[in-house]
Amino acid sequence: MKFWTVIMCLICFVFAKAQETKISYDFGLLRQNDRITMNRDKVKGFYPGFKQMQLGEKTSLSFGGSYRFQTETFINEQFSSEEDQNDIWFLNRFQLYSHLKVSDIFELFTELNSSLITSKANLAPVDRDELSFNQLFARYHFNDHWNVLIGRQNIRLGSGRLVDVREGPNVRLSFDMAQLEFQDEKTKVTGFYAVPVQLEGGVFDNDVLNFDKILAALYWTQNWSASNNTDIYLLYKEEKNKTWDSGTADDNRLSIGLRHFGSWKKFTYNNEFVYQTGSFGNQNIRAWTASFNIEHPFRLLGENAAIGLKTEGISGDASNTDSTLNTFDGLYPRGAYFGRVARFGPSNLIDIHPYINTQLGNFSLSLDYVAFWRFSKRDGVYSPPLRLEYPSINGEHFIGNQIGTITGLEVNAFFNLELETNLIIPSNFLVNSGLDDTLFHTVITAEFKF
């Protein structure tokens, strides 16, 4: 009870001071990208001074953080009413950061994380991390265009389809990495060598620089015009003892990708193609994916809204007895790839995904439908972490139908609420695998940033 009293007092205090000082707060998904605008001659009070302190004419030190509370519930989590049901569990995530900037030349960013969970029996690695450094990096700017970064970082490449922050689960994805970056008004080129942090769940006990997995990247973003942009990239991943439906072996693969995004007339689009080559044990890798997303705005109740369609083809293995593996590896995708229900991931999949989003004042509403098929009847179905969740034990294509809703309320710049619901109706593949009960899922999120 005392804890919640403190949280609510903080929310009320920060909101009151923000209104009083009229400071502009733009909190980023990655908190090193926070944008705070204030006139220091007019701003007074504890919070503005704490948020951004001037240590000299060209040196500043800022602090911030967040608290996210979630309550999540499933019914028939594995499409079976016969299994034990974990009715409801509670997730808490605390993050606190400091950001030192020296003369636009050097910056040091530190972010602590504590992700806790209660009432869940079978924990996943992404559910709990009692205390750790989520991010800890130093960046040196050679000039206005070139910088180098060394340390631990959350990263999102492009739209986050292959490498993302993993914001949906309780614990974010961190990489220990060395990175070189070039950027001007229209061009950004990033190259890095990274090792994903392996979670252990305790206090400062995560497995550091475990080279069982590595990721190297060269990623070029070009803004050709205000409405025409491309990403061209090479991503090389190594993973020891990877399990696909065809077996377990070392997986070494190169992803060659092209993303084209922008707008045309009133339409916005985001299309991406990736081809993968490499080796899986003694097999050659030949895999691919194509993703298309188009969206058009319209007016609903006098407010902005959009209707869109996403569709993907993601290759699966054509045969588990030949010398070629065709299963696409989604690398490090967001944990909530098709919503926080997170049943299916980006391997061996075809999906059609129409949706509607709208904004009504401080409320946001979205409704979507997804139909899932297996790309190959000889390959299984994988979860978002790309673990084999449902092996190929029958010859059916159609996996099921998913209906989802998200209702959000942005109370102010600091505090927001969200309710997400999902329903998945199993179809031929799951039913013939003995999983024939409809899955129900709900998650309530309250997040406070400062």
Short mmCIF file of C-alpha atoms in Angstrom, two decimals:
data_model
loop_
_atom_site.label_atom_id
_atom_site.label_comp_id
_atom_site.label_asym_id
_atom_site.label_seq_id
_atom_site.Cartn_x
_atom_site.Cartn_y
_atom_site.Cartn_z
CA MET A 1 0.00 0.00 0.00
CA LYS A 2 2.84 2.39 0.84
CA PHE A 3 4.47 1.67 -2.51
CA TRP A 4 1.36 2.64 -4.49
CA THR A 5 0.94 5.77 -2.35
CA VAL A 6 4.47 6.87 -3.25
CA ILE A 7 3.89 6.19 -6.96
CA MET A 8 0.65 8.16 -7.07
CA CYS A 9 2.24 11.08 -5.18
CA LEU A 10 5.08 11.15 -7.70
CA ILE A 11 2.65 11.17 -10.61
CA CYS A 12 0.63 14.01 -9.13
CA PHE A 13 3.75 15.97 -8.24
CA VAL A 14 5.35 15.67 -11.66
CA PHE A 15 2.13 16.51 -13.48
CA ALA A 16 1.59 19.59 -11.33
CA LYS A 17 5.13 20.85 -11.89
CA ALA A 18 4.93 20.21 -15.64
CA GLN A 19 1.75 22.26 -15.90
CA GLU A 20 3.21 24.99 -13.74
CA THR A 21 6.53 25.38 -15.60
CA LYS A 22 5.17 24.65 -19.10
CA ILE A 23 8.17 22.55 -20.03
CA SER A 24 7.96 20.47 -23.22
CA TYR A 25 8.60 16.76 -22.53
CA ASP A 26 9.08 14.23 -25.32
CA PHE A 27 10.10 10.90 -23.78
CA GLY A 28 11.64 8.44 -26.25
CA LEU A 29 11.24 4.68 -26.36
CA LEU A 30 15.01 4.68 -25.86
CA ARG A 31 15.50 7.18 -23.08
CA GLN A 32 18.83 8.45 -24.43
CA ASN A 33 16.63 10.07 -27.10
CA ASP A 34 14.53 12.13 -24.66
CA ARG A 35 13.84 15.69 -25.87
CA ILE A 36 13.27 18.23 -23.11
CA THR A 37 12.67 21.89 -23.96
CA MET A 38 12.79 24.51 -21.23
CA ASN A 39 13.66 28.18 -20.75
CA ARG A 40 16.06 28.16 -17.82
CA ASP A 41 15.51 31.83 -17.06
CA LYS A 42 11.83 31.14 -16.37
CA VAL A 43 11.81 27.55 -15.07
CA LYS A 44 11.98 27.01 -11.32
CA GLY A 45 11.38 24.05 -9.05
CA PHE A 46 12.92 20.74 -8.02
CA TYR A 47 11.92 18.50 -10.93
CA PRO A 48 13.19 20.69 -13.82
CA GLY A 49 16.51 21.07 -12.03
CA PHE A 50 16.69 17.33 -11.35
CA LYS A 51 15.66 16.46 -14.90
CA GLN A 52 18.43 18.46 -16.56
CA MET A 53 21.31 20.05 -14.67
CA GLN A 54 23.90 22.35 -16.23
CA LEU A 55 27.37 21.50 -14.90
CA GLY A 56 29.06 24.08 -17.07
CA GLU A 57 28.54 26.11 -20.19
CA LYS A 58 28.61 23.01 -22.44
CA THR A 59 28.14 20.15 -19.96
CA SER A 60 24.82 18.76 -18.73
CA LEU A 61 23.67 15.86 -16.57
CA SER A 62 20.09 14.61 -16.84
CA PHE A 63 18.15 11.98 -14.93
CA GLY A 64 14.95 10.11 -15.59
CA GLY A 65 13.26 6.78 -15.53
CA SER A 66 10.03 4.86 -15.74
CA TYR A 67 7.80 2.45 -13.90
CA ARG A 68 5.62 0.01 -15.83
CA PHE A 69 2.99 -2.16 -14.18
CA GLN A 70 1.18 -4.90 -16.08
CA THR A 71 -1.38 -7.50 -15.15
CA GLU A 72 -1.74 -10.32 -17.65
CA THR A 73 -4.15 -13.21 -17.89
CA PHE A 74 -4.66 -16.16 -20.22
CA ILE A 75 -7.41 -18.71 -20.61
CA ASN A 76 -6.31 -21.81 -22.53
CA GLU A 77 -2.82 -20.37 -22.97
CA GLN A 78 -1.70 -23.39 -25.01
CA PHE A 79 -5.06 -23.90 -26.75
CA SER A 80 -6.00 -26.61 -24.27
CA SER A 81 -8.39 -26.44 -21.33
CA GLU A 82 -6.90 -29.67 -19.97
CA GLU A 83 -3.61 -28.02 -18.94
CA ASP A 84 -3.17 -26.17 -15.64
CA GLN A 85 -4.26 -22.54 -16.00
CA ASN A 86 -2.20 -19.64 -14.63
CA ASP A 87 -5.15 -17.32 -14.26
CA ILE A 88 -3.38 -13.99 -13.70
CA TRP A 89 0.08 -12.62 -12.96
CA PHE A 90 1.61 -9.22 -12.24
CA LEU A 91 4.69 -7.66 -13.82
CA ASN A 92 6.64 -4.66 -12.55
CA ARG A 93 9.48 -2.96 -14.40
CA PHE A 94 11.56 -0.11 -12.94
CA GLN A 95 14.18 1.78 -14.94
CA LEU A 96 16.36 4.69 -13.83
CA TYR A 97 18.93 6.48 -16.00
CA SER A 98 21.55 9.20 -15.99
CA HIS A 99 22.88 10.90 -19.13
CA LEU A 100 26.08 12.96 -19.11
CA LYS A 101 26.86 15.14 -22.15
CA VAL A 102 30.13 17.01 -22.49
CA SER A 103 30.50 19.71 -25.17
CA ASP A 104 28.64 17.74 -27.86
CA ILE A 105 31.73 15.52 -28.00
CA PHE A 106 31.31 12.87 -25.31
CA GLU A 107 28.32 11.27 -23.64
CA LEU A 108 27.93 8.58 -20.99
CA PHE A 109 24.55 6.89 -20.57
CA THR A 110 23.68 4.52 -17.70
CA GLU A 111 20.31 2.81 -17.21
CA LEU A 112 19.46 0.43 -14.38
CA ASN A 113 16.65 -2.08 -14.75
CA SER A 114 14.63 -4.15 -12.27
CA SER A 115 11.95 -6.40 -13.77
CA LEU A 116 9.89 -8.45 -11.33
CA ILE A 117 6.95 -10.82 -11.63
CA THR A 118 4.56 -12.50 -9.20
CA SER A 119 1.96 -15.29 -9.40
CA LYS A 120 3.33 -16.90 -12.57
CA ALA A 121 4.33 -20.54 -12.25
CA ASN A 122 6.35 -21.16 -15.42
CA LEU A 123 8.69 -18.23 -15.95
CA ALA A 124 10.21 -17.39 -19.32
CA PRO A 125 13.71 -15.83 -19.40
CA VAL A 126 12.18 -12.46 -20.43
CA ASP A 127 9.86 -12.34 -17.39
CA ARG A 128 12.34 -11.51 -14.61
CA ASP A 129 15.65 -9.73 -14.12
CA GLU A 130 15.92 -8.56 -10.52
CA LEU A 131 18.63 -5.94 -11.06
CA SER A 132 20.96 -5.25 -13.97
CA PHE A 133 22.38 -2.64 -16.29
CA ASN A 134 19.93 -2.44 -19.14
CA GLN A 135 22.17 0.09 -20.91
CA LEU A 136 25.66 1.35 -20.15
CA PHE A 137 27.58 2.95 -22.98
CA ALA A 138 30.00 5.73 -23.86
CA ARG A 139 29.76 7.61 -27.15
CA TYR A 140 32.46 9.84 -28.65
CA HIS A 141 31.60 12.28 -31.45
CA PHE A 142 34.54 12.89 -33.78
CA ASN A 143 32.59 15.67 -35.52
CA ASP A 144 29.02 16.47 -36.58
CA HIS A 145 28.84 13.31 -38.71
CA TRP A 146 30.92 10.53 -37.16
CA ASN A 147 30.62 8.90 -33.72
CA VAL A 148 31.73 5.69 -32.04
CA LEU A 149 29.91 3.85 -29.25
CA ILE A 150 31.17 1.14 -26.90
CA GLY A 151 29.10 -0.58 -24.23
CA ARG A 152 25.64 -2.01 -23.64
CA GLN A 153 22.68 -0.71 -25.60
CA ASN A 154 19.08 -1.39 -26.63
CA ILE A 155 18.80 -1.07 -30.41
CA ARG A 156 16.08 -0.90 -33.04
CA LEU A 157 16.99 -1.21 -36.71
CA GLY A 158 14.50 0.21 -39.21
CA SER A 159 10.95 -0.75 -38.30
CA GLY A 160 12.20 -3.25 -35.74
CA ARG A 161 11.21 -6.25 -37.82
CA LEU A 162 14.51 -8.12 -37.40
CA VAL A 163 16.26 -6.30 -34.53
CA ASP A 164 14.20 -4.55 -31.87
CA VAL A 165 14.11 -3.42 -28.26
CA ARG A 166 11.73 -6.25 -27.23
CA GLU A 167 9.43 -3.79 -25.48
CA GLY A 168 6.45 -6.14 -25.14
CA PRO A 169 7.94 -8.58 -22.56
CA ASN A 170 8.99 -7.53 -19.07
CA VAL A 171 12.75 -7.47 -19.81
CA ARG A 172 14.21 -5.62 -22.78
CA LEU A 173 16.88 -7.01 -25.08
CA SER A 174 20.38 -5.60 -24.57
CA PHE A 175 23.56 -6.02 -26.61
CA ASP A 176 27.17 -5.53 -25.55
CA MET A 177 28.63 -3.91 -28.62
CA ALA A 178 31.07 -1.70 -30.49
CA GLN A 179 29.45 0.62 -33.02
CA LEU A 180 30.58 3.15 -35.62
CA GLU A 181 28.03 5.54 -37.10
CA PHE A 182 27.86 8.19 -39.83
CA GLN A 183 24.93 10.57 -40.14
CA ASP A 184 24.00 13.71 -42.06
CA GLU A 185 20.68 15.25 -43.06
CA LYS A 186 19.68 12.46 -45.46
CA THR A 187 22.01 9.54 -44.78
CA LYS A 188 22.66 7.30 -41.81
CA VAL A 189 25.07 4.35 -41.90
CA THR A 190 25.60 2.18 -38.82
CA GLY A 191 28.04 -0.69 -38.41
CA PHE A 192 28.41 -2.76 -35.25
CA TYR A 193 29.55 -6.03 -33.71
CA ALA A 194 27.28 -7.13 -30.84
CA VAL A 195 26.77 -9.94 -28.34
CA PRO A 196 23.24 -10.31 -26.88
CA VAL A 197 23.06 -10.31 -23.08
CA GLN A 198 21.91 -13.71 -21.76
CA LEU A 199 19.44 -13.32 -18.88
CA GLU A 200 19.91 -15.20 -15.60
CA GLY A 201 17.19 -13.42 -13.60
CA GLY A 202 19.09 -12.46 -10.43
CA VAL A 203 21.09 -9.43 -9.25
CA PHE A 204 23.87 -8.39 -11.66
CA ASP A 205 24.31 -12.03 -12.74
CA ASN A 206 23.53 -11.89 -16.47
CA ASP A 207 25.89 -13.80 -18.73
CA VAL A 208 28.18 -11.19 -20.34
CA LEU A 209 30.02 -11.69 -23.64
CA ASN A 210 28.75 -15.21 -24.18
CA PHE A 211 29.85 -15.76 -27.78
CA ASP A 212 27.38 -18.60 -28.34
CA LYS A 213 25.42 -15.85 -30.10
CA ILE A 214 26.76 -12.86 -32.02
CA LEU A 215 25.29 -10.26 -34.36
CA ALA A 216 27.19 -8.04 -36.81
CA ALA A 217 25.51 -5.42 -38.97
CA LEU A 218 25.98 -2.83 -41.68
CA TYR A 219 22.79 -0.77 -41.97
CA TRP A 220 22.28 2.13 -44.41
CA THR A 221 19.22 4.41 -44.29
CA GLN A 222 18.74 6.92 -47.10
CA ASN A 223 16.09 9.65 -47.24
CA TRP A 224 15.84 10.29 -50.97
CA SER A 225 12.99 12.76 -50.48
CA ALA A 226 10.35 13.60 -47.88
CA SER A 227 8.20 10.72 -49.18
CA ASN A 228 10.75 8.17 -50.45
CA ASN A 229 13.16 6.30 -48.18
CA THR A 230 15.14 3.06 -48.19
CA ASP A 231 17.02 0.83 -45.78
CA ILE A 232 19.67 -1.48 -47.26
CA TYR A 233 21.43 -3.81 -44.85
CA LEU A 234 23.57 -6.84 -44.13
CA LEU A 235 23.02 -8.69 -40.83
CA TYR A 236 25.24 -11.62 -39.87
CA LYS A 237 24.18 -13.84 -36.98
CA GLU A 238 25.84 -16.85 -35.38
CA GLU A 239 24.00 -19.06 -32.90
CA LYS A 240 25.24 -22.34 -31.45
CA ASN A 241 22.88 -25.28 -30.91
CA LYS A 242 19.89 -23.72 -32.60
CA THR A 243 16.77 -25.91 -32.84
CA TRP A 244 14.52 -25.89 -35.88
CA ASP A 245 11.93 -28.52 -36.76
CA SER A 246 14.58 -30.36 -38.78
CA GLY A 247 16.98 -30.71 -35.84
CA THR A 248 19.62 -28.94 -33.69
CA ALA A 249 22.95 -27.58 -34.97
CA ASP A 250 25.07 -24.42 -35.18
CA ASP A 251 23.28 -21.78 -37.27
CA ASN A 252 25.39 -19.19 -39.13
CA ARG A 253 23.49 -16.96 -41.55
CA LEU A 254 23.71 -13.72 -43.48
CA SER A 255 20.55 -11.65 -44.01
CA ILE A 256 20.51 -9.31 -47.01
CA GLY A 257 17.63 -6.85 -46.78
CA LEU A 258 15.89 -3.99 -48.56
CA ARG A 259 13.17 -1.86 -46.98
CA HIS A 260 11.24 0.76 -48.95
CA PHE A 261 9.03 3.12 -46.94
CA GLY A 262 7.37 6.48 -47.34
CA SER A 263 4.17 7.91 -48.79
CA TRP A 264 2.37 8.23 -52.13
CA LYS A 265 -0.55 10.61 -52.41
CA LYS A 266 -2.52 9.84 -49.21
CA PHE A 267 -1.12 6.33 -48.78
CA THR A 268 1.80 5.41 -46.52
CA TYR A 269 3.73 2.21 -47.18
CA ASN A 270 6.41 0.10 -45.50
CA ASN A 271 7.60 -2.87 -47.58
CA GLU A 272 10.57 -5.13 -46.88
CA PHE A 273 12.34 -8.09 -48.50
CA VAL A 274 15.04 -10.23 -46.86
CA TYR A 275 17.06 -13.13 -48.26
CA GLN A 276 19.13 -15.39 -45.99
CA THR A 277 22.07 -17.62 -46.81
CA GLY A 278 24.60 -19.52 -44.70
CA SER A 279 24.88 -22.91 -43.00
CA PHE A 280 22.96 -24.95 -40.43
CA GLY A 281 25.16 -27.85 -39.43
CA ASN A 282 25.90 -29.58 -42.74
CA GLN A 283 22.91 -27.98 -44.48
CA ASN A 284 22.92 -24.88 -46.67
CA ILE A 285 20.52 -22.07 -45.72
CA ARG A 286 18.22 -20.66 -48.39
CA ALA A 287 15.43 -18.65 -46.75
CA TRP A 288 13.51 -15.45 -47.39
CA THR A 289 10.65 -13.20 -46.34
CA ALA A 290 8.58 -10.49 -48.03
CA SER A 291 6.46 -8.06 -46.03
CA PHE A 292 3.98 -5.46 -47.33
CA ASN A 293 2.16 -2.79 -45.33
CA ILE A 294 -0.06 -0.06 -46.79
CA GLU A 295 -2.19 2.42 -44.86
CA HIS A 296 -4.70 5.15 -45.74
CA PRO A 297 -6.05 7.89 -43.43
CA PHE A 298 -9.71 8.74 -42.98
CA ARG A 299 -11.90 10.69 -40.57
CA LEU A 300 -13.84 8.95 -37.80
CA LEU A 301 -16.11 11.00 -35.55
CA GLY A 302 -14.21 14.07 -36.72
CA GLU A 303 -10.86 12.66 -35.60
CA ASN A 304 -7.84 11.16 -37.37
CA ALA A 305 -7.99 7.45 -38.16
CA ALA A 306 -6.29 5.02 -40.52
CA ILE A 307 -7.15 1.73 -42.18
CA GLY A 308 -4.33 -0.56 -43.20
CA LEU A 309 -3.33 -3.98 -44.45
CA LYS A 310 -0.20 -5.98 -43.63
CA THR A 311 0.72 -9.28 -45.23
CA GLU A 312 3.83 -11.45 -45.03
CA GLY A 313 5.29 -14.54 -46.57
CA ILE A 314 8.00 -16.12 -44.39
CA SER A 315 9.67 -19.23 -45.70
CA GLY A 316 9.69 -22.59 -43.93
CA ASP A 317 11.68 -25.74 -44.56
CA ALA A 318 10.61 -27.64 -47.67
CA SER A 319 12.08 -30.94 -46.43
CA ASN A 320 13.85 -32.13 -43.30
CA THR A 321 15.78 -34.80 -45.16
CA ASP A 322 17.54 -32.75 -47.86
CA SER A 323 20.73 -30.67 -47.70
CA THR A 324 18.98 -27.28 -47.56
CA LEU A 325 17.28 -25.46 -44.67
CA ASN A 326 14.58 -23.02 -45.81
CA THR A 327 13.37 -21.88 -42.38
CA PHE A 328 13.64 -18.11 -42.06
CA ASP A 329 15.25 -16.76 -38.88
CA GLY A 330 13.60 -13.55 -37.63
CA LEU A 331 16.85 -12.80 -35.69
CA TYR A 332 15.91 -10.60 -32.71
CA PRO A 333 12.34 -9.42 -33.41
CA ARG A 334 10.07 -7.59 -30.99
CA GLY A 335 8.67 -9.95 -28.37
CA ALA A 336 5.10 -8.94 -29.20
CA TYR A 337 5.37 -9.65 -32.92
CA PHE A 338 1.61 -10.11 -33.39
CA GLY A 339 0.52 -8.42 -30.16
CA ARG A 340 1.47 -9.16 -26.57
CA VAL A 341 -0.34 -12.50 -26.80
CA ALA A 342 2.89 -13.63 -28.54
CA ARG A 343 1.90 -17.08 -29.77
CA PHE A 344 3.44 -17.08 -33.26
CA GLY A 345 6.76 -15.72 -34.46
CA PRO A 346 8.33 -14.79 -37.83
CA SER A 347 9.27 -18.21 -39.21
CA ASN A 348 7.36 -20.54 -41.58
CA LEU A 349 4.34 -18.25 -41.74
CA ILE A 350 1.88 -16.58 -44.06
CA ASP A 351 -0.35 -13.94 -42.53
CA ILE A 352 -2.97 -11.45 -43.67
CA HIS A 353 -3.48 -8.62 -41.22
CA PRO A 354 -6.09 -5.86 -41.80
CA TYR A 355 -6.44 -3.23 -39.06
CA ILE A 356 -8.03 0.09 -38.09
CA ASN A 357 -6.43 2.71 -35.79
CA THR A 358 -8.05 5.89 -34.55
CA GLN A 359 -7.37 8.73 -32.13
CA LEU A 360 -10.27 10.28 -30.17
CA GLY A 361 -8.84 13.08 -28.06
CA ASN A 362 -6.53 11.47 -25.50
CA PHE A 363 -7.91 8.01 -26.36
CA SER A 364 -6.42 5.73 -29.00
CA LEU A 365 -8.26 2.70 -30.34
CA SER A 366 -7.14 -0.09 -32.63
CA LEU A 367 -8.79 -3.22 -33.95
CA ASP A 368 -7.05 -5.88 -35.99
CA TYR A 369 -7.58 -9.33 -37.41
CA VAL A 370 -4.86 -11.80 -38.42
CA ALA A 371 -5.20 -15.07 -40.29
CA PHE A 372 -2.19 -17.44 -40.00
CA TRP A 373 -1.05 -20.28 -42.26
CA ARG A 374 2.08 -22.40 -42.26
CA PHE A 375 4.22 -21.55 -45.29
CA SER A 376 5.48 -25.15 -45.46
CA LYS A 377 3.57 -28.20 -44.23
CA ARG A 378 6.91 -29.88 -43.48
CA ASP A 379 7.99 -27.27 -40.91
CA GLY A 380 6.61 -26.41 -37.47
CA VAL A 381 5.27 -23.20 -35.93
CA TYR A 382 7.59 -21.04 -33.83
CA SER A 383 7.08 -18.60 -30.97
CA PRO A 384 8.38 -14.97 -31.19
CA PRO A 385 11.69 -15.98 -29.51
CA LEU A 386 11.95 -18.42 -32.47
CA ARG A 387 11.66 -21.53 -30.36
CA LEU A 388 9.87 -24.51 -31.89
CA GLU A 389 6.48 -24.27 -30.18
CA TYR A 390 4.26 -26.54 -32.31
CA PRO A 391 6.11 -29.30 -34.25
CA SER A 392 4.96 -30.43 -37.67
CA ILE A 393 2.89 -33.53 -36.90
CA ASN A 394 0.18 -33.16 -39.56
CA GLY A 395 -0.22 -31.88 -43.12
CA GLU A 396 -2.51 -28.91 -42.47
CA HIS A 397 -1.70 -25.32 -43.49
CA PHE A 398 -4.23 -23.15 -41.65
CA ILE A 399 -3.14 -22.34 -38.08
CA GLY A 400 -5.89 -20.05 -36.83
CA ASN A 401 -7.56 -16.64 -36.58
CA GLN A 402 -6.60 -13.87 -34.16
CA ILE A 403 -8.74 -10.86 -33.22
CA GLY A 404 -7.13 -8.11 -31.15
CA THR A 405 -8.01 -4.73 -29.66
CA ILE A 406 -5.89 -2.04 -27.98
CA THR A 407 -7.44 0.87 -26.07
CA GLY A 408 -5.06 3.53 -24.80
CA LEU A 409 -5.40 6.65 -22.68
CA GLU A 410 -2.58 9.22 -22.60
CA VAL A 411 -3.32 11.05 -19.35
CA ASN A 412 -0.38 13.42 -19.92
CA ALA A 413 3.24 13.30 -21.09
CA PHE A 414 4.15 11.27 -18.02
CA PHE A 415 1.38 8.74 -17.53
CA ASN A 416 -0.56 6.43 -19.86
CA LEU A 417 -2.90 3.46 -19.58
CA GLU A 418 -3.55 0.64 -22.06
CA LEU A 419 -5.87 -2.34 -22.32
CA GLU A 420 -5.07 -5.04 -24.88
CA THR A 421 -7.27 -8.05 -25.58
CA ASN A 422 -6.67 -10.97 -27.92
CA LEU A 423 -8.67 -13.99 -28.98
CA ILE A 424 -7.14 -16.80 -31.06
CA ILE A 425 -9.42 -19.43 -32.59
CA PRO A 426 -7.38 -22.51 -33.53
CA SER A 427 -7.89 -24.02 -36.94
CA ASN A 428 -6.85 -27.17 -38.81
CA PHE A 429 -3.15 -27.39 -37.90
CA LEU A 430 -3.63 -26.77 -34.17
CA VAL A 431 -6.89 -28.76 -33.94
CA ASN A 432 -5.28 -31.80 -35.59
CA SER A 433 -2.38 -31.42 -33.12
CA GLY A 434 -4.83 -31.85 -30.24
CA LEU A 435 -4.99 -28.11 -29.46
CA ASP A 436 -8.57 -27.14 -30.16
CA ASP A 437 -9.63 -24.70 -27.41
CA THR A 438 -9.97 -20.97 -28.08
CA LEU A 439 -7.30 -18.84 -26.39
CA PHE A 440 -8.30 -15.68 -24.51
CA HIS A 441 -5.70 -13.09 -23.47
CA THR A 442 -5.84 -9.74 -21.68
CA VAL A 443 -3.10 -7.40 -20.51
CA ILE A 444 -3.54 -4.08 -18.68
CA THR A 445 -0.59 -1.69 -18.70
CA ALA A 446 0.04 1.46 -16.65
CA GLU A 447 3.29 3.31 -17.38
CA PHE A 448 4.76 6.34 -15.67
CA LYS A 449 7.79 8.15 -17.18
CA PHE A 450 9.75 11.01 -15.68
#
